[in-house]
Short mmCIF file of C-alpha atoms in Angstrom, two decimals:
data_model
loop_
_atom_site.label_atom_id
_atom_site.label_comp_id
_atom_site.label_asym_id
_atom_site.label_seq_id
_atom_site.Cartn_x
_atom_site.Cartn_y
_atom_site.Cartn_z
CA UNK A 6 -151.35 26.97 55.28
CA UNK A 7 -154.64 28.96 55.31
CA UNK A 8 -154.74 28.82 59.11
CA UNK A 9 -151.33 30.48 59.26
CA UNK A 10 -152.50 33.30 57.00
CA UNK A 11 -155.24 34.38 59.42
CA UNK A 12 -153.64 37.30 61.22
CA UNK A 13 -152.84 36.62 64.87
CA UNK A 14 -154.04 33.02 65.05
CA UNK A 15 -150.56 31.48 64.74
CA UNK A 16 -148.96 33.84 67.22
CA UNK A 17 -151.78 33.45 69.76
CA UNK A 18 -151.61 29.66 69.59
CA UNK A 19 -147.82 29.64 69.97
CA UNK A 20 -147.96 32.03 72.93
CA UNK A 21 -150.38 29.73 74.74
CA UNK A 22 -148.27 26.62 74.03
CA UNK A 23 -145.01 28.30 75.08
CA UNK A 24 -146.56 29.79 78.24
CA UNK A 25 -147.79 26.38 79.42
CA UNK A 26 -144.42 24.75 78.69
CA UNK A 27 -142.38 27.37 80.56
CA UNK A 28 -144.81 27.54 83.50
CA UNK A 29 -144.22 23.83 84.12
CA UNK A 30 -140.54 24.50 84.92
CA UNK A 31 -141.24 26.60 88.02
CA UNK A 32 -142.76 25.74 91.38
CA UNK A 33 -143.90 29.31 91.91
CA UNK A 34 -143.94 32.64 90.11
CA UNK A 35 -145.24 36.05 91.10
CA UNK A 36 -145.11 36.96 87.42
CA UNK A 37 -144.15 34.88 84.39
CA UNK A 38 -144.80 36.10 80.87
CA UNK A 39 -143.84 34.21 77.71
CA UNK A 40 -144.12 36.03 74.40
CA UNK A 41 -143.62 34.56 70.94
CA UNK A 42 -143.30 37.19 68.23
CA UNK A 43 -143.96 36.23 64.62
CA UNK A 44 -146.34 36.90 61.75
CA UNK A 45 -148.24 34.61 59.37
CA UNK A 46 -145.67 34.96 56.57
CA UNK A 47 -142.72 34.16 58.84
CA UNK A 48 -144.54 31.29 60.53
CA UNK A 49 -145.49 29.78 57.16
CA UNK A 50 -141.76 29.62 56.43
CA UNK A 51 -141.05 28.02 59.82
CA UNK A 52 -139.61 31.08 61.58
CA UNK A 53 -140.39 32.81 64.86
CA UNK A 54 -138.98 36.34 65.06
CA UNK A 55 -138.19 36.04 68.77
CA UNK A 56 -139.09 34.34 72.06
CA UNK A 57 -139.17 36.29 75.32
CA UNK A 58 -139.40 34.81 78.83
CA UNK A 59 -139.81 37.44 81.55
CA UNK A 60 -140.49 36.60 85.18
CA UNK A 61 -140.26 37.84 88.77
CA UNK A 62 -140.46 36.19 92.18
CA UNK A 63 -139.53 32.81 90.71
CA UNK A 64 -138.92 29.51 92.51
CA UNK A 65 -137.17 26.86 90.44
CA UNK A 66 -137.98 23.14 90.67
CA UNK A 67 -134.72 22.68 92.61
CA UNK A 68 -136.02 25.25 95.16
CA UNK A 69 -133.63 28.05 94.17
CA UNK A 70 -135.19 31.50 93.99
CA UNK A 71 -134.70 34.50 91.71
CA UNK A 72 -135.83 38.07 92.08
CA UNK A 73 -136.20 38.31 88.31
CA UNK A 74 -135.28 36.55 85.08
CA UNK A 75 -135.30 37.76 81.49
CA UNK A 76 -134.43 35.51 78.54
CA UNK A 77 -134.59 36.77 74.95
CA UNK A 78 -134.01 34.39 72.05
CA UNK A 79 -133.40 35.55 68.48
CA UNK A 80 -134.93 33.99 65.39
CA UNK A 81 -136.21 30.46 66.08
CA UNK A 82 -136.71 27.90 63.29
CA UNK A 83 -139.66 25.57 63.85
CA UNK A 84 -141.96 23.18 62.06
CA UNK A 85 -145.05 25.40 61.44
CA UNK A 86 -147.65 22.63 61.28
CA UNK A 87 -146.30 20.83 64.35
CA UNK A 88 -146.24 24.14 66.23
CA UNK A 89 -149.93 24.76 65.61
CA UNK A 90 -150.70 21.21 66.75
CA UNK A 91 -149.10 21.94 70.12
CA UNK A 92 -145.53 20.81 69.45
CA UNK A 93 -143.00 23.65 69.09
CA UNK A 94 -140.14 21.66 67.65
CA UNK A 95 -136.93 23.56 66.92
CA UNK A 96 -135.27 22.65 63.65
CA UNK A 97 -131.91 24.17 64.68
CA UNK A 98 -130.43 25.77 67.81
CA UNK A 99 -131.41 29.34 68.64
CA UNK A 100 -129.16 31.83 70.44
CA UNK A 101 -129.95 34.73 72.72
CA UNK A 102 -129.20 36.42 76.02
CA UNK A 103 -130.37 36.19 79.62
CA UNK A 104 -130.31 38.25 82.80
CA UNK A 105 -130.78 36.82 86.32
CA UNK A 106 -131.18 39.05 89.37
CA UNK A 107 -130.87 37.81 92.97
CA UNK A 108 -131.67 39.63 96.20
CA UNK A 109 -130.38 39.25 99.76
CA UNK A 110 -133.45 37.10 100.50
CA UNK A 111 -132.67 34.80 97.54
CA UNK A 112 -129.11 34.25 98.77
CA UNK A 113 -130.30 33.62 102.32
CA UNK A 114 -132.86 31.11 101.06
CA UNK A 115 -130.18 29.32 99.01
CA UNK A 116 -127.99 29.01 102.08
CA UNK A 117 -130.71 27.83 104.42
CA UNK A 118 -132.46 25.43 102.05
CA UNK A 119 -131.19 22.09 100.77
CA UNK A 120 -131.36 23.35 97.23
CA UNK A 121 -129.87 20.57 95.11
CA UNK A 122 -128.82 16.97 95.52
CA UNK A 123 -125.18 18.06 95.15
CA UNK A 124 -125.33 20.24 98.26
CA UNK A 125 -125.11 18.60 101.65
CA UNK A 126 -127.14 20.17 104.41
CA UNK A 127 -124.70 18.72 106.97
CA UNK A 128 -120.93 18.69 107.22
CA UNK A 129 -118.57 16.41 109.17
CA UNK A 130 -115.43 17.93 110.63
CA UNK A 131 -113.11 17.67 113.60
CA UNK A 132 -113.91 20.04 116.42
CA UNK A 133 -111.09 19.78 118.90
CA UNK A 134 -110.43 16.06 119.25
CA UNK A 135 -113.93 14.97 118.24
CA UNK A 136 -115.54 14.40 114.83
CA UNK A 137 -118.92 16.12 114.78
CA UNK A 138 -121.71 16.93 112.35
CA UNK A 139 -122.35 20.61 111.66
CA UNK A 140 -125.57 22.01 110.23
CA UNK A 141 -126.68 25.58 109.64
CA UNK A 142 -128.88 26.95 112.39
CA UNK A 143 -129.61 30.52 111.51
CA UNK A 144 -128.03 32.62 108.78
CA UNK A 145 -128.55 35.74 106.68
CA UNK A 146 -126.71 36.79 103.54
CA UNK A 147 -126.15 40.34 102.35
CA UNK A 148 -124.81 41.75 99.10
CA UNK A 149 -122.70 44.76 100.11
CA UNK A 150 -122.16 48.05 98.29
CA UNK A 151 -118.49 47.04 97.96
CA UNK A 152 -119.55 44.08 95.80
CA UNK A 153 -118.72 41.53 98.49
CA UNK A 154 -121.09 38.95 99.96
CA UNK A 155 -121.43 38.75 103.74
CA UNK A 156 -122.80 35.72 105.61
CA UNK A 157 -123.78 36.05 109.27
CA UNK A 158 -125.32 33.45 111.49
CA UNK A 159 -124.75 30.29 113.46
CA UNK A 160 -123.98 26.67 112.81
CA UNK A 161 -125.04 23.90 115.16
CA UNK A 162 -123.24 20.78 116.36
CA UNK A 163 -125.83 18.10 115.70
CA UNK A 164 -124.59 15.75 118.43
CA UNK A 165 -124.64 18.33 121.26
CA UNK A 166 -126.97 21.03 119.85
CA UNK A 167 -124.29 23.62 120.66
CA UNK A 168 -124.21 26.63 118.35
CA UNK A 169 -121.18 28.47 117.00
CA UNK A 170 -121.28 31.93 115.39
CA UNK A 171 -120.07 32.41 111.81
CA UNK A 172 -119.24 35.63 110.02
CA UNK A 173 -117.68 35.52 106.56
CA UNK A 174 -117.20 38.12 103.85
CA UNK A 175 -115.94 37.18 100.36
CA UNK A 176 -115.68 38.62 96.86
CA UNK A 177 -117.49 36.90 93.95
CA UNK A 178 -115.38 36.23 90.84
CA UNK A 179 -116.16 34.57 87.52
CA UNK A 180 -115.57 30.82 87.25
CA UNK A 181 -113.39 29.41 84.45
CA UNK A 182 -115.76 28.22 81.74
CA UNK A 183 -118.19 31.04 82.56
CA UNK A 184 -120.76 28.79 84.27
CA UNK A 185 -121.04 30.93 87.38
CA UNK A 186 -118.99 32.59 90.08
CA UNK A 187 -116.83 31.53 92.99
CA UNK A 188 -115.86 33.42 96.14
CA UNK A 189 -112.34 34.65 96.88
CA UNK A 190 -110.60 36.83 99.45
CA UNK A 191 -112.37 35.41 102.49
CA UNK A 192 -112.45 37.69 105.52
CA UNK A 193 -113.72 36.67 108.96
CA UNK A 194 -116.06 39.23 110.45
CA UNK A 195 -115.40 40.43 113.99
CA UNK A 196 -112.18 38.41 114.00
CA UNK A 197 -114.03 35.09 114.44
CA UNK A 198 -112.04 32.67 112.31
CA UNK A 199 -113.65 29.26 111.77
CA UNK A 200 -112.27 25.92 110.57
CA UNK A 201 -111.16 26.05 106.88
CA UNK A 202 -113.33 23.00 106.08
CA UNK A 203 -116.37 24.75 107.52
CA UNK A 204 -115.55 27.93 105.61
CA UNK A 205 -115.50 25.97 102.33
CA UNK A 206 -118.82 24.31 103.19
CA UNK A 207 -120.45 27.68 103.85
CA UNK A 208 -119.10 29.12 100.59
CA UNK A 209 -120.20 26.09 98.55
CA UNK A 210 -123.76 26.49 99.78
CA UNK A 211 -123.90 30.15 98.82
CA UNK A 212 -122.12 29.52 95.50
CA UNK A 213 -125.03 27.33 94.33
CA UNK A 214 -127.19 30.35 93.57
CA UNK A 215 -124.49 31.84 91.34
CA UNK A 216 -123.88 28.61 89.41
CA UNK A 217 -125.82 28.90 86.16
CA UNK A 218 -125.98 25.12 85.76
CA UNK A 219 -128.61 25.20 88.52
CA UNK A 220 -130.79 27.52 86.43
CA UNK A 221 -130.59 25.77 83.08
CA UNK A 222 -133.96 24.58 81.83
CA UNK A 223 -134.35 21.46 79.66
CA UNK A 224 -133.02 22.35 76.21
CA UNK A 225 -131.60 25.69 77.38
CA UNK A 226 -127.89 26.12 78.22
CA UNK A 227 -126.28 29.22 79.73
CA UNK A 228 -122.82 30.77 79.73
CA UNK A 229 -122.11 33.76 81.95
CA UNK A 230 -120.78 36.93 80.31
CA UNK A 231 -120.53 39.22 83.28
CA UNK A 232 -121.91 39.83 86.75
CA UNK A 233 -122.40 42.82 88.99
CA UNK A 234 -122.82 42.91 92.75
CA UNK A 235 -124.33 46.10 94.17
CA UNK A 236 -125.95 46.71 97.53
CA UNK A 237 -128.76 44.19 97.91
CA UNK A 238 -128.55 42.85 94.33
CA UNK A 239 -126.48 40.31 92.38
CA UNK A 240 -126.98 40.43 88.60
CA UNK A 241 -125.72 37.77 86.19
CA UNK A 242 -125.68 38.36 82.42
CA UNK A 243 -125.39 35.29 80.18
CA UNK A 244 -125.59 34.06 76.61
CA UNK A 245 -128.11 31.33 75.88
CA UNK A 246 -128.47 28.43 73.48
CA UNK A 247 -131.83 26.73 73.02
CA UNK A 248 -132.15 23.34 71.32
CA UNK A 249 -135.76 22.71 72.31
CA UNK A 250 -138.54 24.56 74.11
CA UNK A 251 -138.17 23.88 77.86
CA UNK A 252 -140.99 21.58 78.94
#
């Protein structure tokens, strides 16, 4: 254990290992800092005091975007020798908290992009007497000061290339099980009501960004505690459980 007793060597090595592991989980990051806090005595006993992941301008591997993310884990139990050899192996689950912040641009990107395999970028429905395929054409999403989410734009009929305007406003509410939020109290902007099936499709696409399952990293599970929607910003607070270092 002499290597562990040299001040700073253990913490520096663990920071480098953790940073590389977390970096691999994102396609892009304007800023991503990973900080392991410990000391030689704690590490010799197999304990890390804390693990902090702090990032901004993040793009997940599933193409979802976040304005910022902050994850703080409490004491983490590890194998000290394996950790210094490049393998941070947790001996028991660690618990902590997380905060995710989304902007209007993040919501718009989630709506326009085919973000996950569970979201269809096209939707079949009956328009008049004809079954057609609808796809989004142009859309923007805004988080209002009232706490509601507004979606403006157009959808296109794939077969004819005709476009139809959409304007929906809905209130985010917490999902049972605390995995994310759903949207309730749908209002049609400018009195332009659209087919119920199309309304549900639009809301499902925007709900993806507020579903914490889409932001779980390998070995890290999330459960939402609360959320807040203010003008231009949606903030989700969650508890976290880590069973292994995401890599």
